Every structure is written in structure tokens, then in C-alpha cells.
Coordinates of C-alpha atoms in Angstrom, one line a residue:
M1 CA 27.9 37.4 -38.0
K2 CA 27.3 40.1 -35.9
L3 CA 27.7 40.5 -32.4
L4 CA 25.8 42.6 -29.2
V5 CA 28.4 43.4 -26.5
T6 CA 26.3 45.1 -23.6
G7 CA 28.8 46.7 -21.1
A8 CA 30.9 47.7 -23.6
A9 CA 32.0 50.7 -22.0
G10 CA 33.0 48.9 -18.5
K11 CA 35.6 47.2 -17.2
V12 CA 35.9 43.8 -19.0
G13 CA 34.2 45.3 -22.1
Q14 CA 37.0 47.5 -22.7
A15 CA 39.9 44.9 -22.7
F16 CA 37.4 42.6 -24.6
L17 CA 36.4 45.0 -27.3
P18 CA 39.6 45.4 -28.7
A19 CA 40.5 41.8 -28.7
F20 CA 37.6 40.6 -30.3
L21 CA 38.5 43.2 -33.1
S22 CA 41.9 42.2 -33.5
A23 CA 41.1 38.1 -33.5
Q24 CA 41.5 37.1 -37.0
R25 CA 38.8 34.4 -36.4
F26 CA 36.7 36.9 -36.0
S27 CA 37.6 39.4 -38.9
G28 CA 34.3 39.3 -40.6
W29 CA 31.9 40.1 -37.7
D30 CA 29.9 42.9 -37.4
V31 CA 29.9 44.3 -33.6
V32 CA 27.1 46.6 -31.9
A33 CA 28.4 48.1 -28.9
L34 CA 25.4 48.7 -26.0
C35 CA 26.0 51.2 -24.0
N36 CA 24.0 54.0 -21.6
N37 CA 26.4 57.0 -20.8
R38 CA 29.8 56.1 -20.7
T39 CA 32.3 57.0 -24.1
I40 CA 33.7 53.9 -26.2
D41 CA 36.8 54.4 -28.3
A42 CA 34.8 51.8 -31.3
G43 CA 36.2 52.3 -34.1
E44 CA 34.8 51.8 -37.7
R45 CA 34.0 48.0 -37.2
V46 CA 31.7 48.8 -34.0
H47 CA 28.0 50.6 -34.0
V48 CA 27.6 52.6 -31.2
V49 CA 24.0 52.1 -29.8
R50 CA 23.1 54.0 -26.4
G51 CA 20.1 54.2 -23.8
S52 CA 19.1 51.9 -21.2
M53 CA 18.7 47.9 -21.0
S54 CA 15.0 48.6 -20.0
D55 CA 14.0 50.4 -23.3
E56 CA 12.0 48.0 -25.0
S57 CA 13.2 50.3 -29.0
V58 CA 16.9 50.8 -27.5
I59 CA 17.3 46.8 -27.3
A60 CA 15.3 46.2 -30.4
E61 CA 17.8 48.5 -31.9
A62 CA 20.5 46.9 -30.5
L63 CA 19.8 43.2 -31.4
E64 CA 18.7 44.0 -35.4
G65 CA 20.4 41.4 -37.1
V66 CA 22.8 39.8 -34.5
T67 CA 23.2 35.9 -33.8
H68 CA 25.5 36.1 -31.1
V69 CA 25.3 38.5 -28.0
V70 CA 28.5 39.0 -25.2
H71 CA 26.0 39.9 -22.1
L72 CA 28.6 42.1 -19.8
A73 CA 26.4 44.8 -18.3
A74 CA 25.3 44.5 -14.9
V75 CA 24.7 46.4 -11.4
K76 CA 26.3 45.8 -8.1
E77 CA 24.9 47.4 -5.1
T78 CA 22.5 49.9 -6.5
P79 CA 19.2 48.2 -5.6
G80 CA 17.6 51.1 -7.7
Q81 CA 18.9 49.7 -10.9
A82 CA 18.8 46.1 -10.0
I83 CA 15.3 45.3 -11.5
D84 CA 16.0 47.6 -14.7
V85 CA 19.2 46.6 -16.0
A86 CA 19.9 43.0 -14.5
L87 CA 16.3 41.8 -14.7
K88 CA 14.0 43.8 -17.3
G89 CA 16.9 44.4 -19.6
L90 CA 17.5 40.0 -19.9
Y91 CA 14.1 39.8 -20.4
L92 CA 13.8 42.0 -23.5
M93 CA 16.9 40.6 -24.8
L94 CA 16.1 36.8 -24.2
E95 CA 12.4 37.3 -25.7
R96 CA 13.5 39.5 -29.0
F97 CA 16.2 37.2 -29.2
R98 CA 15.0 34.0 -28.8
V99 CA 12.5 34.8 -32.3
A100 CA 15.1 36.1 -34.2
P101 CA 15.4 33.9 -37.0
D102 CA 19.7 34.0 -37.2
A103 CA 20.0 33.8 -33.5
R104 CA 23.4 31.4 -32.7
Q105 CA 24.7 31.8 -28.9
F106 CA 23.8 34.0 -25.9
L107 CA 26.3 34.4 -23.6
L108 CA 26.5 35.5 -19.8
L109 CA 29.0 36.9 -17.6
S110 CA 28.2 36.0 -14.4
G111 CA 29.9 35.8 -10.9
D112 CA 31.1 33.6 -8.0
C113 CA 28.8 35.7 -6.0
V114 CA 26.4 33.5 -7.2
V115 CA 28.2 30.5 -5.1
G116 CA 28.7 32.6 -2.2
H117 CA 32.5 33.3 -2.8
I118 CA 34.0 33.6 0.4
F119 CA 31.0 34.1 2.5
Q120 CA 29.6 30.3 2.8
D121 CA 31.4 27.2 3.5
Y122 CA 32.6 24.4 1.2
S123 CA 34.8 21.7 1.9
A124 CA 35.9 20.7 -1.6
P125 CA 36.9 22.7 -4.8
I126 CA 33.5 24.8 -5.8
T127 CA 31.9 22.7 -9.0
E128 CA 29.6 24.1 -11.7
A129 CA 27.6 20.8 -10.1
A130 CA 27.5 23.4 -7.2
P131 CA 23.8 24.2 -5.4
R132 CA 23.6 27.9 -5.8
R133 CA 24.1 29.7 -2.5
S134 CA 24.4 33.7 -2.9
Y135 CA 25.1 36.1 -0.4
P136 CA 23.0 38.7 1.0
G137 CA 22.8 41.9 -0.7
S138 CA 21.3 42.9 -4.6
Y139 CA 24.2 41.9 -6.8
A140 CA 24.3 38.5 -5.8
L141 CA 20.4 38.0 -6.1
T142 CA 20.5 39.8 -9.9
K143 CA 22.8 37.2 -10.9
V144 CA 21.9 34.1 -9.7
L145 CA 18.1 35.4 -11.7
E146 CA 20.3 35.9 -14.4
E147 CA 21.7 32.5 -14.8
V148 CA 18.3 30.5 -14.0
M149 CA 16.4 33.3 -16.4
L150 CA 19.2 32.2 -19.3
E151 CA 18.9 28.5 -18.2
Q152 CA 14.9 28.3 -18.9
Y153 CA 15.0 30.2 -22.0
A154 CA 17.8 26.9 -23.3
I155 CA 14.7 24.5 -21.5
Q156 CA 12.0 26.4 -23.1
Y157 CA 12.9 27.4 -26.2
G158 CA 16.3 25.7 -27.7
L159 CA 18.0 29.2 -27.7
S160 CA 22.0 28.2 -27.2
V161 CA 23.2 29.5 -23.8
T162 CA 26.5 29.9 -22.1
T163 CA 27.5 30.9 -19.0
L164 CA 31.2 32.0 -17.4
R165 CA 31.3 32.5 -14.0
A166 CA 34.4 34.4 -12.9
P167 CA 35.1 35.5 -9.4
W168 CA 37.1 38.7 -9.0
I169 CA 37.9 40.2 -12.2
M170 CA 42.0 42.0 -11.6
E171 CA 43.2 44.6 -13.8
K172 CA 45.9 47.1 -14.4
D173 CA 47.3 47.7 -10.1
D174 CA 43.3 46.6 -8.9
F175 CA 45.6 43.9 -6.9
R176 CA 47.8 46.4 -6.0
Y177 CA 44.8 48.7 -4.4
A178 CA 42.7 45.8 -3.1
L179 CA 45.7 45.2 -0.2
R180 CA 45.7 48.8 0.3
L181 CA 44.7 49.4 4.0
D182 CA 43.9 53.0 4.0
D183 CA 41.3 55.3 2.2
T184 CA 42.6 54.0 -1.2
Q185 CA 42.1 50.3 -0.9
F186 CA 39.8 48.6 -4.0
G187 CA 36.6 46.8 -3.3
G188 CA 36.3 45.1 0.4
P189 CA 36.4 44.2 3.3
A190 CA 35.9 47.8 5.0
W191 CA 39.1 47.3 7.1
E192 CA 36.8 49.2 10.2
T193 CA 35.0 46.6 10.6
L194 CA 37.9 44.0 11.2
L195 CA 40.6 46.4 12.7
N196 CA 40.6 48.4 16.3
E197 CA 40.4 52.7 15.3
V198 CA 44.8 52.5 17.1
T199 CA 45.5 49.4 14.8
L200 CA 44.3 51.1 11.8
E201 CA 45.6 54.2 12.2
R202 CA 49.1 52.3 12.6
V203 CA 49.3 50.7 9.7
R204 CA 47.0 52.7 6.9
H205 CA 50.5 55.2 6.3
G206 CA 52.0 52.2 4.4
G207 CA 54.7 49.5 4.6
Y208 CA 52.1 46.5 5.5
Y209 CA 49.5 44.0 3.4
P210 CA 46.5 42.4 4.9
L211 CA 46.9 38.8 5.8
L212 CA 44.0 37.8 6.2
K213 CA 42.8 34.5 8.4
D214 CA 39.7 32.5 7.7
A215 CA 37.0 31.4 9.6
N216 CA 38.9 28.2 10.9
G217 CA 42.1 30.2 11.8
G218 CA 44.1 29.2 8.1
F219 CA 45.1 31.6 6.1
L220 CA 41.7 32.9 3.5
K221 CA 42.1 31.5 0.1
R222 CA 40.3 33.7 -2.4
N223 CA 39.3 33.4 -5.9
F224 CA 40.4 36.2 -8.5
V225 CA 40.7 36.1 -12.6
H226 CA 42.8 38.4 -14.6
V227 CA 40.6 40.6 -16.9
D228 CA 43.1 39.5 -19.7
D229 CA 42.3 35.6 -19.0
L230 CA 38.6 36.2 -18.7
V231 CA 39.1 37.7 -21.8
E232 CA 40.8 35.2 -23.5
A233 CA 38.1 32.9 -22.6
I234 CA 35.1 35.0 -24.0
L235 CA 36.6 34.5 -27.1
L236 CA 37.2 30.6 -26.6
S237 CA 33.8 30.9 -25.9
L238 CA 32.1 32.0 -28.8
D239 CA 30.8 30.8 -31.4
N240 CA 32.3 27.4 -29.9
P241 CA 29.2 25.0 -29.9
Q242 CA 31.2 22.8 -27.1
A243 CA 29.6 25.2 -25.1
F244 CA 26.4 25.6 -26.3
G245 CA 24.1 25.1 -23.0
E246 CA 27.1 25.1 -21.1
L247 CA 28.6 26.4 -17.4
F248 CA 31.8 27.2 -16.7
H249 CA 34.4 28.3 -14.1
I250 CA 36.4 31.3 -15.4
A251 CA 39.2 31.7 -12.3
M252 CA 43.0 31.1 -11.4
N253 CA 44.1 27.9 -11.5
E254 CA 44.3 28.0 -7.5
P255 CA 42.6 30.8 -5.1
V256 CA 45.1 33.5 -4.0
D257 CA 46.2 31.8 -0.4
Y258 CA 46.9 35.2 1.7
G259 CA 49.4 33.1 3.2
A260 CA 51.3 32.6 0.4
L261 CA 51.6 36.8 -0.7
G262 CA 54.3 37.0 2.2
P263 CA 57.5 35.9 0.4
V264 CA 56.0 37.1 -3.1
L265 CA 55.7 40.9 -1.4
G266 CA 58.3 41.0 1.3
R267 CA 60.9 40.5 -1.5
S268 CA 59.6 42.7 -4.0
E269 CA 58.1 45.4 -2.4
R270 CA 59.5 44.9 1.2
L271 CA 55.7 44.7 2.7
E272 CA 55.2 43.3 6.0
G273 CA 52.1 41.2 6.7
L274 CA 49.4 42.2 9.1
E275 CA 47.6 38.9 10.6
I276 CA 43.9 40.4 10.2
E277 CA 40.9 37.6 11.8
T278 CA 38.2 37.3 9.4
P279 CA 34.8 35.5 9.4
F280 CA 35.1 34.4 5.9
H281 CA 35.7 30.8 4.5
S282 CA 38.6 29.5 2.0
N283 CA 36.7 28.4 -0.9
W284 CA 38.7 27.0 -4.9
L285 CA 36.6 27.6 -7.8
D286 CA 37.1 24.6 -10.1
N287 CA 37.9 25.7 -13.4
T288 CA 38.6 22.5 -14.8
K289 CA 35.9 22.1 -16.8
A290 CA 36.6 25.6 -19.2
R291 CA 40.5 24.1 -19.1
K292 CA 39.1 20.5 -20.8
V293 CA 36.6 21.5 -23.1
L294 CA 37.6 25.1 -23.7
G295 CA 41.1 24.5 -23.6
W296 CA 41.2 27.0 -22.1
N297 CA 44.5 28.1 -19.9
P298 CA 44.7 31.3 -17.3
S299 CA 48.1 33.2 -17.9
V300 CA 48.1 35.2 -14.8
D301 CA 48.8 33.4 -11.7
L302 CA 50.0 35.3 -8.1
E303 CA 53.5 36.1 -8.6
E304 CA 51.7 37.6 -12.4
L305 CA 49.0 39.3 -10.8
V306 CA 51.5 41.2 -8.1
E307 CA 54.0 41.7 -10.5
R308 CA 51.5 43.3 -13.6
A309 CA 49.8 45.1 -10.2
W310 CA 52.8 46.9 -8.8
K311 CA 54.5 47.7 -11.9
Y312 CA 51.7 49.6 -13.2
R313 CA 51.8 53.2 -13.6
R314 CA 49.2 55.4 -15.0
G315 CA 49.1 58.4 -16.7
E316 CA 47.2 61.6 -16.8
G317 CA 44.9 60.3 -18.8
D318 CA 44.0 56.9 -17.0
P319 CA 42.7 57.9 -13.8
R320 CA 42.0 54.8 -11.0
I321 CA 37.7 54.2 -11.9
V322 CA 35.6 52.9 -9.8
W323 CA 32.8 51.3 -12.3
Y324 CA 30.5 50.2 -9.2
P325 CA 29.2 50.9 -6.4
G326 CA 29.6 48.6 -3.4

């Protein structure tokens, strides 16, 4: 067996590769890592192919003899790259992979942007049967088109495909910085769109965490997943016939309830909640199918997410990285 991993130098790729290489089940597999301009600490089992996914010759080299693909490469709010990476690159891979004599499985990492995460309102937990309802922006659009393209290659050519939909992926101290109210904040929302200047200046120096309210006035519930749990789901899906032709939601068992942060952060970090009204909707990405079919169960709950994020300390060679803008 031979695995191609795209986006191998990204957040998920850097966590997935060592986990895959250390898994006994995959000990005899060869690995190809495709990346463009980042460094990969590959090791002797991994052959690195460098170049753009929009280059047909690069794709041909990367897919030589490959039986399985884990497609992690993505661009976020960078419209200038969206067509080349998300659409042309995926198309080139699928066109070559569908005629490969040993092709066995193509696994795509997608996101809950496809169903709108906190931008669309749902009256019940969001299952894999929910229609795609993305929010505005190039990233959500490309993920919708990627999922549809993969489905059509399964329908038209009988290709064995698997799609994993993940919400906001956390690693290291990400969650701590996602709750910062100053310029070091990781991700969104942009606080200046929700808070006036006086309030923002008062709280930006520490001591507070954002106690977000949803459009109905309740505490916001938003979906997250730790990268370690996502990696485990990928490993369980890989070369698993029960995953062929399937879509799975890979999220924490329950969304993070911002109202439940108070007891955790107040007790452990002595932070005070700052109530912030938002136009966002509380949603629940249902992971029942992944737990039942794959036997997957996330190990990181809210308390563990907080504990890991606040205990993590970065060394000089471990800077915070913004993997993509947006």
C-alpha cells in the first residue's frame, strides 16, 4: 500500500504523519507527502514531492503507485488561490486517481463551513443528511464544491471516497488564544465588530474571557475538535471498507457552551466572563455516525480542551503559526 498526504506540512498534516508512521497497522505502507513551500521533517519512510497542486506534472509524480489519498491541503480566505488549490488541484488528482490500477480510497478533510457552522440556524443537531448551507466566502464555497466533486467521482466512476467534516480544529494553546480579547486572538470573531472601543480597551489587557451570546439571547454553542481526535478519526477511516462512500462528522461529543466556560476558567484561571451579544447561532454537529460506524470517540472534552490550552508552553523553536489567513 502507498499513501499520498497533501497538505502534509499543515496543522493536521504535521499531527497525522507521525501518528500514521507509528501505527502498527500501517507499518508496511510507503508514504508520499505533497507540499509546496513549507518544511517537512519526513523521515526515511516518507518521500516528499514539492510543487503546486495546480501543476499536472507534480500531481502525476505524487500519485505514482498510490493506493490511498488523504487530502488535507486547503486555502482559506485567499480567493486568488482558491481555484488552483481547492478545485483544479482536486480535479487533477481525482482524474488521475480514478484510472490508477491500484486506487483504493480517496479521503477528503472538509469542514463544518459546508453547513454554515454558527452562521446558519438549525433547530436540531446537524447530521450528515443536512443540506449544504455555507456562509459567504471563498473557503466555504470551495469546501462545498470539493465535497460535491468527490461525490460525483464516486457516482460516475465508482471511486471509493470518504469525507470527514471537522469544525474548528484546536491544537497546543489555540483555544486559549481563541478566547483572547486583544491583538493576539486566534481566529474570530473580530472583537471591534462586537464591542465598542471603550469596552475593548478596558478588557484587552487581560482578566476576562468572551462570554458569547447567540442570536436568541442564550449562551453560544460552537463546535470544536482537537487535532489529536481528528487524527484518530482519519486513522480509523483509512483503508476501512465501512468508511468507503461515507461522510462523517468529526467533532466533540457536545459543542462548547460558552456559558459552561465560567466554572472552568473562573476556577482554574481566575478569569471573569464578559458577556458579548452576537448575531451567531448555536449549533450542534452530530458525531453519532462516526462513533457508531468507525468506533471513534473523541477524548478531548471542554475541561480537557481548557487544561491542554492553558498548560501548553511554547519553546523558542515553537512559534505560534497562522496556517492560513481568514
